Coordinates of C-alpha atoms and ligand atoms in Angstrom, one line a residue:
M1 CA -2.5 24.8 24.8
R2 CA -4.6 21.8 24.3
P3 CA -2.7 18.6 25.4
I4 CA -2.5 15.7 23.0
N5 CA -5.3 13.5 24.1
M6 CA -5.3 9.8 24.7
K7 CA -7.3 7.7 22.4
R8 CA -7.6 4.4 24.2
H9 CA -5.7 3.7 27.4
I10 CA -5.3 -0.1 26.7
S11 CA -3.7 0.3 23.4
M12 CA -0.1 0.2 24.7
T13 CA -0.6 -3.5 25.0
W14 CA -0.3 -3.6 21.2
L15 CA 3.2 -2.3 21.4
R16 CA 5.0 -4.8 23.5
P17 CA 8.3 -5.1 21.8
V18 CA 7.9 -8.7 21.0
V19 CA 8.3 -9.9 17.4
M20 CA 5.8 -12.7 17.7
A21 CA 3.1 -10.4 18.9
A22 CA 3.6 -8.4 15.7
I23 CA 3.4 -11.6 13.6
A24 CA 0.2 -12.7 15.5
L25 CA -1.4 -9.4 14.7
I26 CA -0.3 -9.7 11.2
L27 CA -1.6 -13.1 10.6
S28 CA -4.9 -12.4 12.3
A29 CA -5.5 -9.4 10.0
T30 CA -8.2 -9.9 7.5
A31 CA -8.0 -6.5 5.8
H32 CA -6.8 -6.2 2.3
A33 CA -5.9 -3.2 0.2
A34 CA -6.4 -1.7 -3.3
A35 CA -5.7 1.9 -4.5
P36 CA -8.9 3.7 -3.6
G37 CA -9.7 7.3 -4.4
I38 CA -12.2 9.6 -6.0
K39 CA -12.6 9.8 -9.8
G40 CA -13.6 12.5 -12.2
T41 CA -12.5 15.7 -13.9
T42 CA -13.5 18.3 -11.3
F43 CA -12.5 18.0 -7.6
N44 CA -13.6 20.3 -4.9
L45 CA -11.0 20.0 -2.1
I46 CA -10.7 21.8 1.2
A47 CA -7.8 22.1 3.6
N48 CA -8.9 21.6 7.2
P49 CA -7.4 20.9 10.6
N50 CA -8.3 17.7 12.6
Y51 CA -6.8 14.9 14.6
I52 CA -5.3 11.7 13.3
S53 CA -5.0 8.5 15.3
Q54 CA -1.7 6.7 16.2
P55 CA -1.5 3.2 17.6
D56 CA 0.1 4.4 20.9
G57 CA -3.1 6.1 21.7
Q58 CA -2.2 9.6 20.6
M59 CA -4.4 11.9 18.5
I60 CA -2.1 14.2 16.6
Y61 CA -3.4 17.7 15.5
S62 CA -2.8 17.8 11.8
W63 CA -3.9 19.5 8.6
G64 CA -5.2 17.6 5.6
Y65 CA -6.9 17.9 2.3
G66 CA -10.5 16.5 2.1
C67 CA -13.6 16.7 0.0
A68 CA -15.3 20.1 0.5
D69 CA -18.7 18.5 0.6
G70 CA -17.7 15.6 2.9
G71 CA -17.8 13.0 0.1
T72 CA -21.5 13.4 -0.7
S73 CA -21.2 14.0 -4.5
E74 CA -18.0 12.2 -5.3
T75 CA -17.6 9.2 -7.6
F76 CA -15.4 6.6 -5.9
A77 CA -12.9 4.5 -7.7
P78 CA -12.9 1.6 -7.1
A79 CA -16.4 1.5 -5.7
M80 CA -16.3 -0.6 -2.6
P81 CA -18.2 -0.8 0.7
G82 CA -17.5 2.0 3.0
N83 CA -16.3 4.5 0.4
A84 CA -15.8 7.8 2.1
C85 CA -14.1 11.2 1.8
S86 CA -14.3 13.4 4.9
T87 CA -13.5 17.1 4.9
M88 CA -10.0 16.3 6.2
Q89 CA -8.0 13.2 5.6
I90 CA -4.3 12.1 5.5
P91 CA -3.3 11.4 2.9
G92 CA -5.5 13.7 0.9
P93 CA -8.0 12.1 -1.5
T94 CA -6.4 10.0 -4.2
L95 CA -7.4 11.7 -7.4
V96 CA -8.1 9.1 -10.2
V97 CA -8.2 10.7 -13.6
T98 CA -8.0 9.6 -17.2
E99 CA -5.1 10.5 -19.5
G100 CA -5.9 13.4 -21.8
T101 CA -8.7 14.9 -19.8
T102 CA -8.7 18.5 -18.5
I103 CA -8.7 18.5 -14.7
T104 CA -10.0 21.2 -12.4
V105 CA -9.2 21.3 -8.8
N106 CA -10.9 23.9 -6.6
L107 CA -9.1 24.3 -3.2
T108 CA -10.7 26.1 -0.3
N109 CA -8.5 27.2 2.6
N110 CA -10.2 26.4 5.9
L111 CA -7.0 26.2 7.9
P112 CA -6.8 28.3 11.0
V113 CA -6.5 32.0 10.1
A114 CA -3.1 31.9 11.8
A115 CA -1.8 29.4 9.2
G116 CA -2.0 32.0 6.4
N117 CA -2.4 31.0 2.8
T118 CA -2.3 27.5 1.3
S119 CA -2.0 25.9 -2.1
I120 CA -1.4 22.6 -4.1
L121 CA 1.4 21.8 -6.4
F122 CA 0.9 19.2 -9.1
P123 CA 4.5 18.3 -10.2
G124 CA 4.6 16.8 -13.7
F125 CA 1.6 18.8 -15.0
Q126 CA 1.4 22.2 -16.7
V127 CA -0.9 24.1 -14.4
S128 CA -2.7 27.2 -15.7
S129 CA -4.5 29.1 -13.0
P130 CA -7.5 31.2 -14.3
T131 CA -7.0 34.9 -13.9
G132 CA -8.3 36.2 -10.7
S133 CA -8.2 32.9 -8.9
G134 CA -6.3 33.1 -5.7
V135 CA -3.3 35.3 -5.0
P136 CA 0.3 34.8 -6.2
G137 CA 2.5 32.8 -3.9
L138 CA 6.2 31.8 -4.1
L139 CA 5.5 28.6 -6.2
T140 CA 1.9 28.8 -7.3
Q141 CA -1.4 30.7 -6.8
E142 CA -2.6 30.5 -3.2
A143 CA -5.9 30.5 -1.4
T144 CA -6.2 33.0 1.4
H145 CA -8.0 32.0 4.6
G146 CA -11.7 31.3 3.7
S147 CA -11.2 31.7 0.0
T148 CA -10.9 29.3 -3.0
V149 CA -8.2 28.9 -5.6
T150 CA -8.7 27.0 -8.9
Y151 CA -6.0 24.9 -10.7
T152 CA -6.6 23.5 -14.2
F153 CA -4.3 21.2 -16.1
T154 CA -4.3 18.4 -18.7
A155 CA -3.6 14.9 -17.4
S156 CA -1.1 14.7 -20.1
T157 CA 0.6 11.3 -19.3
P158 CA -0.3 8.3 -17.3
G159 CA 1.2 7.2 -14.0
T160 CA 1.4 7.9 -10.3
R161 CA 2.5 11.3 -8.9
A162 CA 2.5 13.1 -5.6
Y163 CA 0.6 16.4 -5.0
Y164 CA 1.3 18.6 -2.0
S165 CA 1.2 22.1 -0.5
G166 CA 3.4 24.7 -2.3
T167 CA 3.0 27.1 0.6
Q168 CA 5.4 27.0 3.6
S169 CA 6.0 23.4 2.6
D170 CA 8.4 22.7 5.5
L171 CA 5.4 23.2 7.8
Q172 CA 2.4 22.4 5.7
V173 CA 3.6 19.1 4.2
E174 CA 4.7 18.1 7.7
M175 CA 1.2 18.9 9.0
G176 CA -0.3 16.5 6.4
L177 CA -1.1 18.5 3.2
Y178 CA -0.2 15.9 0.6
G179 CA -1.8 13.2 -1.6
V180 CA -1.5 11.3 -4.9
I181 CA -2.9 11.7 -8.4
I182 CA -3.2 8.6 -10.5
V183 CA -3.6 9.0 -14.3
V184 CA -4.9 5.9 -15.9
P185 CA -3.8 5.3 -19.5
S186 CA -6.4 6.2 -22.1
G187 CA -5.1 3.4 -24.3
A188 CA -5.5 0.6 -21.8
A189 CA -8.7 -0.7 -23.3
S190 CA -7.0 -1.3 -26.7
L191 CA -4.2 -3.4 -25.1
T192 CA -4.6 -7.1 -24.8
C193 CA -4.2 -7.4 -21.0
P194 CA -4.8 -10.9 -19.7
H195 CA -6.1 -11.1 -16.1
H196 CA -4.2 -13.9 -14.6
N197 CA -5.7 -16.0 -11.8
P198 CA -8.8 -13.7 -11.6
D199 CA -10.7 -16.1 -9.3
S200 CA -10.1 -18.1 -6.2
V201 CA -10.6 -21.8 -6.2
P202 CA -11.7 -23.1 -2.8
G203 CA -12.0 -26.9 -2.8
G204 CA -11.5 -26.8 -6.6
S205 CA -14.6 -24.8 -7.3
V206 CA -14.1 -21.4 -8.9
V207 CA -15.3 -18.3 -6.9
P208 CA -15.1 -15.0 -8.8
E209 CA -13.2 -12.3 -7.1
T210 CA -14.2 -8.7 -7.4
D211 CA -11.8 -6.8 -9.6
Y212 CA -10.8 -3.6 -7.9
R213 CA -8.2 -2.4 -10.4
L214 CA -8.3 1.2 -11.6
S215 CA -7.2 0.0 -15.0
T216 CA -5.7 -3.1 -16.7
A217 CA -2.4 -1.5 -17.5
A218 CA -0.3 1.2 -15.8
Y219 CA 0.8 2.8 -19.1
D220 CA -0.1 2.6 -22.7
I221 CA 2.1 -0.4 -23.2
A222 CA 1.2 -4.1 -22.9
S223 CA 4.2 -4.9 -20.7
S224 CA 2.6 -2.7 -18.0
C225 CA -0.5 -4.9 -17.7
Y226 CA -1.2 -5.9 -14.1
D227 CA -3.5 -8.2 -12.1
R228 CA -3.8 -6.3 -8.8
E229 CA -2.6 -2.9 -7.5
Y230 CA -1.6 -1.2 -4.2
L231 CA -0.6 2.3 -3.3
F232 CA 1.9 3.1 -0.5
Q233 CA 2.6 6.7 0.6
F234 CA 5.4 7.1 3.1
S235 CA 5.6 10.0 5.5
E236 CA 6.8 10.9 9.0
M237 CA 5.8 13.3 11.7
D238 CA 7.5 15.2 14.5
P239 CA 4.6 15.7 17.0
R240 CA 6.4 18.7 18.6
I241 CA 5.7 20.7 15.5
H242 CA 2.1 19.6 15.5
S243 CA 1.5 20.5 19.2
Q244 CA 3.1 24.0 18.7
A245 CA 1.0 24.6 15.7
E246 CA -2.1 23.6 17.6
A247 CA -1.2 25.8 20.6
Q248 CA -0.9 28.9 18.3
S249 CA -3.8 28.1 16.0
T250 CA -6.2 30.6 17.5
K251 CA -3.9 33.6 17.1
A252 CA -5.5 36.5 15.3
C253 CA -3.7 37.1 12.0
V254 CA -4.0 39.0 8.8
V255 CA -0.7 38.0 7.2
A256 CA -0.4 35.8 4.1
T257 CA 2.5 33.9 5.5
G258 CA 0.5 33.2 8.7
C259 CA 1.4 34.1 12.3
L260 CA 2.6 30.7 13.5
D261 CA 6.0 30.8 15.2
V262 CA 6.8 27.1 14.8
A263 CA 10.4 25.9 14.1
T264 CA 10.6 23.0 11.7
E265 CA 14.2 22.4 12.7
P266 CA 15.6 20.5 14.5
Y267 CA 13.5 17.7 13.2
H268 CA 12.9 14.6 15.3
P269 CA 10.1 12.6 13.8
N270 CA 8.8 9.6 15.8
Y271 CA 5.7 8.6 13.8
F272 CA 6.4 6.8 10.6
M273 CA 3.3 6.2 8.4
I274 CA 2.2 4.3 5.4
N275 CA -0.9 6.0 3.9
G276 CA -1.3 8.0 7.0
R277 CA -1.4 5.0 9.4
S278 CA 1.2 3.3 11.5
M279 CA 1.5 -0.5 11.9
P280 CA -0.7 -2.3 13.0
D281 CA -3.4 0.3 12.0
D282 CA -2.3 0.1 8.4
M283 CA -3.5 -3.5 8.3
D284 CA -7.1 -2.6 9.1
S285 CA -9.6 -2.0 6.3
N286 CA -9.8 0.8 3.9
Y287 CA -12.4 3.3 5.1
S288 CA -12.4 1.6 8.5
P289 CA -14.7 3.8 10.8
Q290 CA -12.2 4.0 13.6
Y291 CA -9.9 6.1 11.3
P292 CA -12.3 8.8 9.9
H293 CA -9.4 11.0 8.8
Q294 CA -7.1 8.1 7.7
P295 CA -9.2 6.2 5.2
Y296 CA -6.5 4.3 3.3
N297 CA -4.7 1.2 4.5
G298 CA -1.5 -0.6 3.4
D299 CA -2.2 -4.3 3.4
P300 CA -1.1 -6.2 0.3
H301 CA -2.4 -9.7 -0.6
M302 CA -1.9 -11.7 -3.7
H303 CA -2.1 -15.2 -5.2
P304 CA 1.1 -16.8 -6.6
G305 CA 2.1 -15.5 -10.0
E306 CA -0.1 -12.4 -10.1
L307 CA 1.5 -9.3 -11.5
V308 CA 1.0 -6.7 -8.8
L309 CA 1.4 -3.0 -9.5
L310 CA 3.0 -1.1 -6.7
R311 CA 2.5 2.7 -6.6
I312 CA 5.1 4.0 -4.2
V313 CA 5.3 7.6 -3.1
G314 CA 7.6 9.5 -0.7
Q315 CA 5.6 12.2 1.0
G316 CA 7.7 13.2 4.0
R317 CA 10.9 15.0 4.4
W318 CA 13.1 11.9 4.8
Q319 CA 14.1 9.2 2.3
H320 CA 12.2 6.0 2.9
P321 CA 13.7 2.7 1.8
F322 CA 10.7 0.4 1.3
H323 CA 11.8 -3.3 1.2
E324 CA 9.3 -5.7 -0.4
H325 CA 10.4 -9.1 0.9
G326 CA 9.8 -12.2 -1.3
N327 CA 11.0 -10.8 -4.6
H328 CA 12.4 -7.7 -6.3
V329 CA 10.3 -4.9 -7.9
R330 CA 10.7 -4.2 -11.6
I331 CA 10.4 -0.4 -11.9
L332 CA 8.2 0.7 -14.8
A333 CA 8.4 4.5 -14.3
R334 CA 9.5 7.3 -12.0
D335 CA 7.2 10.3 -11.5
G336 CA 5.1 9.1 -14.4
N337 CA 8.1 8.8 -16.8
L338 CA 8.1 5.4 -18.3
I339 CA 11.6 3.9 -18.5
L340 CA 12.1 2.3 -21.9
S341 CA 15.1 0.9 -23.7
S342 CA 16.6 3.2 -26.3
T343 CA 17.8 0.4 -28.4
S344 CA 14.9 -2.1 -28.4
T345 CA 11.9 0.0 -29.6
T346 CA 9.6 -2.3 -31.5
P347 CA 7.8 -3.3 -29.5
P348 CA 9.0 -0.8 -26.8
S349 CA 10.9 -2.7 -24.1
L350 CA 11.0 -1.9 -20.4
A351 CA 14.4 -0.8 -19.1
G352 CA 13.6 0.1 -15.5
P353 CA 15.8 -1.3 -12.8
L354 CA 15.0 -4.4 -10.7
L355 CA 15.1 -3.1 -7.2
F356 CA 15.7 -4.9 -3.9
T357 CA 14.5 -1.8 -2.0
T358 CA 12.3 0.8 -3.5
T359 CA 13.7 4.0 -1.9
T360 CA 11.7 7.1 -2.2
T361 CA 13.0 10.6 -1.8
P362 CA 10.6 13.5 -0.9
G363 CA 7.9 13.8 -3.6
L364 CA 9.3 10.9 -5.7
A365 CA 6.7 8.5 -7.1
M366 CA 7.5 5.0 -8.6
D367 CA 5.4 2.5 -10.4
G368 CA 6.7 -1.1 -10.3
I369 CA 5.6 -4.7 -10.8
F370 CA 6.0 -7.3 -8.1
Y371 CA 5.1 -11.0 -8.2
W372 CA 5.8 -14.1 -6.1
T373 CA 6.1 -17.6 -7.4
G374 CA 8.0 -19.6 -4.9
K375 CA 10.8 -20.2 -7.4
G376 CA 13.8 -21.9 -5.8
L377 CA 12.1 -23.2 -2.7
N378 CA 12.5 -26.8 -3.9
W379 CA 8.9 -27.8 -3.1
D380 CA 5.7 -27.4 -5.0
V381 CA 4.0 -24.5 -3.2
L382 CA 0.7 -25.4 -5.0
G383 CA 0.8 -28.9 -3.6
H384 CA 0.4 -30.8 -6.8
G385 CA 0.9 -34.6 -7.1
F386 CA -1.9 -35.8 -4.8
S387 CA -4.2 -38.6 -5.9
G388 CA -6.5 -37.4 -8.7
D389 CA -4.5 -34.3 -9.5
T390 CA -4.3 -33.8 -13.2
S391 CA -2.4 -30.6 -13.4
T392 CA 0.5 -30.1 -15.7
C393 CA 3.3 -27.7 -15.7
T394 CA 5.2 -27.1 -19.0
P395 CA 8.0 -24.7 -18.6
D396 CA 8.5 -21.8 -20.9
T397 CA 12.0 -20.6 -21.7
N398 CA 12.1 -19.0 -18.3
G399 CA 11.0 -22.1 -16.5
Y400 CA 7.4 -21.0 -15.7
Y401 CA 4.1 -22.3 -16.9
T402 CA 2.7 -19.3 -18.9
N403 CA 0.9 -18.6 -22.2
A404 CA 4.2 -19.2 -23.9
S405 CA 4.2 -22.8 -22.8
G406 CA 0.4 -23.4 -23.3
A407 CA -1.1 -22.3 -20.0
A408 CA -4.5 -20.6 -20.1
D409 CA -4.6 -17.2 -18.3
S410 CA -7.2 -18.7 -15.9
A411 CA -5.1 -21.8 -15.2
P412 CA -5.0 -22.3 -11.4
N413 CA -1.3 -22.8 -11.6
Y414 CA -0.5 -20.0 -14.1
Y415 CA 3.1 -18.9 -13.6
E416 CA 4.0 -22.0 -11.6
W417 CA 7.8 -22.6 -11.3
C418 CA 7.8 -26.0 -13.1
A419 CA 11.1 -27.4 -11.7
D420 CA 9.3 -28.0 -8.4
H421 CA 6.1 -29.3 -9.9
N422 CA 4.8 -32.4 -8.0
K423 CA 7.4 -32.0 -5.2
A424 CA 4.5 -31.8 -2.7
L425 CA 5.7 -31.1 0.8
E426 CA 2.9 -33.2 2.3
F427 CA 4.0 -36.5 0.8
A428 CA 6.6 -36.9 3.5
P429 CA 5.3 -35.3 6.7
S430 CA 8.6 -33.9 7.9
G431 CA 9.8 -33.4 4.4
Q432 CA 13.0 -35.3 5.1
V433 CA 15.1 -35.6 1.9
A434 CA 16.2 -39.1 3.0
S435 CA 12.6 -40.4 3.1
G436 CA 11.6 -38.9 -0.3
G437 CA 10.5 -35.5 0.9
P438 CA 11.5 -32.4 -1.0
M439 CA 13.5 -30.9 1.8
T440 CA 14.5 -31.4 5.4
L441 CA 12.4 -29.4 7.7
P442 CA 12.5 -29.0 11.5
E443 CA 10.3 -31.3 13.5
P444 CA 6.8 -29.8 13.3
N445 CA 6.5 -29.2 17.1
I446 CA 9.6 -27.1 16.8
F447 CA 8.5 -25.5 13.6
T448 CA 5.2 -24.6 15.3
N449 CA 5.6 -21.6 17.5
G450 CA 2.9 -22.0 20.1
A451 CA -0.3 -20.2 19.6
W452 CA 1.3 -17.9 17.1
Y453 CA 2.0 -20.3 14.3
G454 CA 0.4 -18.9 11.2
G455 CA -0.9 -22.1 9.6
S456 CA 0.3 -24.1 6.7
P457 CA 3.4 -23.4 4.6
Y458 CA 1.3 -24.8 1.8
L459 CA -0.7 -23.0 -0.8
G460 CA -2.6 -26.0 -2.3
P461 CA -6.3 -26.2 -3.2
D462 CA -7.3 -27.3 0.3
A463 CA -4.8 -25.2 2.2
T464 CA -7.3 -23.9 4.6
T465 CA -8.4 -27.4 5.8
R466 CA -5.3 -29.5 5.2
A467 CA -4.1 -29.3 8.7
F468 CA -7.1 -31.2 10.0
G469 CA -7.8 -33.7 7.1
P470 CA -6.9 -37.3 6.9
N471 CA -3.7 -36.3 5.2
A472 CA -2.9 -33.7 7.8
T473 CA 0.8 -33.3 7.5
T474 CA 1.4 -29.7 8.0
P475 CA 1.6 -28.1 11.5
P476 CA -1.9 -27.2 12.8
S477 CA -3.7 -24.2 11.9
G478 CA -6.7 -23.5 14.0
T479 CA -4.7 -21.5 16.4
I480 CA -5.9 -18.3 18.1
A481 CA -4.4 -16.3 15.3
N482 CA -5.4 -18.5 12.4
S483 CA -8.7 -20.3 12.2
P484 CA -8.7 -23.4 10.0
S485 CA -11.3 -21.8 7.7
G486 CA -9.4 -18.6 7.5
E487 CA -6.4 -17.3 5.8
A488 CA -3.2 -19.5 5.7
G489 CA -0.8 -18.2 3.3
F490 CA 2.9 -17.2 3.3
A491 CA 3.6 -13.9 5.1
F492 CA 6.4 -11.6 4.2
M493 CA 7.3 -8.4 6.1
W494 CA 7.2 -5.3 3.9
H495 CA 8.8 -2.5 5.8
S496 CA 11.2 0.5 5.8
H497 CA 14.8 -0.6 5.8
N498 CA 15.6 2.5 7.9
E499 CA 14.7 0.4 10.9
R500 CA 14.1 3.2 13.3
E501 CA 11.1 3.8 11.0
I502 CA 9.5 0.5 12.0
T503 CA 8.7 1.9 15.5
T504 CA 5.8 4.0 16.8
N505 CA 6.9 6.7 19.3
N506 CA 10.2 4.8 19.7
I507 CA 8.5 1.4 20.4
F508 CA 9.0 -1.6 18.1
P509 CA 7.1 -2.9 16.3
G510 CA 5.2 -0.1 14.6
G511 CA 5.6 2.5 12.0
M512 CA 6.3 1.7 8.4
M513 CA 5.6 -2.0 8.4
M514 CA 3.0 -4.4 7.2
M515 CA 2.8 -8.0 6.2
M516 CA 2.3 -9.0 2.6
L517 CA 0.4 -12.3 2.3
V518 CA 0.7 -14.7 -0.6
D519 CA -2.6 -16.5 -0.3
P520 CA -3.5 -19.9 -1.6
R521 CA -6.0 -20.0 -4.5
A522 CA -8.4 -21.6 -2.0
F523 CA -8.6 -18.2 -0.2
T524 CA -10.7 -15.5 -1.8
I525 CA -9.0 -12.2 -1.7
D526 CA -11.6 -9.4 -1.1
E527 CA -9.7 -6.1 -1.2
S528 CA -12.7 -4.2 0.2
K529 CA -12.3 -5.9 3.6
Ligands
CU601 CU1 13.7 -6.2 4.7

């Protein structure tokens, strides 16, 4: 039996159970996300064993889908620096396809001979396996060791769905054989989808941001238009199962069901992952070279008011209650089934629930819209009202500055909560209500938490320098964790509400956790980094 090997002996220092250490890591993170994958109509996948990295230093023997040719002939979507698809990755490659096209997936079984057959299920699609491809299994056609099975189906409807092994699923899904297929709507181009806040505005000058969206709408309906998107796949691992599978992986075997004698019960998972990585690794870049078999991160960033599409998928055996702090999530669809009102049909009106916690069960996929505006804080998060500021904020019937009340889609304060317009926090340093400030805040030296303070609670046009200017009124940025020229937004923990899942090997913080950052318009969000 090969022992689980240590990755880096110093890495336990990441896991001191100190909340502020986690926040420091979080605020020093510069990685951003997106929903990266491979695009096309034919995908040549392979199932392989390899090791995935965990932040406590362990390398866990796992099985994953990958690109059969190692990513040399794939088209990546979105195209971004570092695009890669190795021959084994967890999660498997995100398949990005277009509604209405015929999809062919060739799966080669390169798992250890002792693992027996393997397969892929594509729930939500009508799969027709060509005659002669693979051998019949319990749920679908399977590939025997060293052979290839072909699945064909029509990407009949848009949305996000899980795919995963349909062979000995209690073992093979646990080992890592799962991924996501995203069907982009064929009708998105004919919808009028405004792109709100498409650019950053450092110091008042517009800097275009690269658009990494897979589409402009999640479904063939204008109310599913979005400005930015992120994918989150939740799974957990019990390393006892993985080490037993590894120990027996060299067994000689000629049996379709394999020759592994690995009990999948009792189940005691202690790694809890988002897109195959545990916090803080999930906040490193997509395609980061230190995770060759875990290419996708989980690190959402946004500007105020942007409509952010969240694609949320449960891939493990447990239910995972994902809590998005800062606002609720309006669910568009479950498993690609758009949820529409039965009574308000012209135009079709969304009827999905507004969820505080987006809880996935195994295999369940949800698409939802999240946005953050600062409504109700009682200060102008955009810092309007300084000398020379000419901005306006005309409320629509909901109180926001939108198209309905005359705002251009490109307006720097599109979707501002107008009731707080011009209540700039910096007019009165400590913000005391009695001296004209918008709210009574703690004394800044109390508010500042040593070296870990994240910067300004202020999202205005000069947010990244405000702490050092002549009008410096917010607590200092320029700390170890937050350089004055760097990111200084609002941070919200996004995490599993089953709080044992925000640990890594029983140490807090870790697991299913990341920080969502609401960045000032002065900060350029580059989702490739
Ligand atoms: Cu929470």
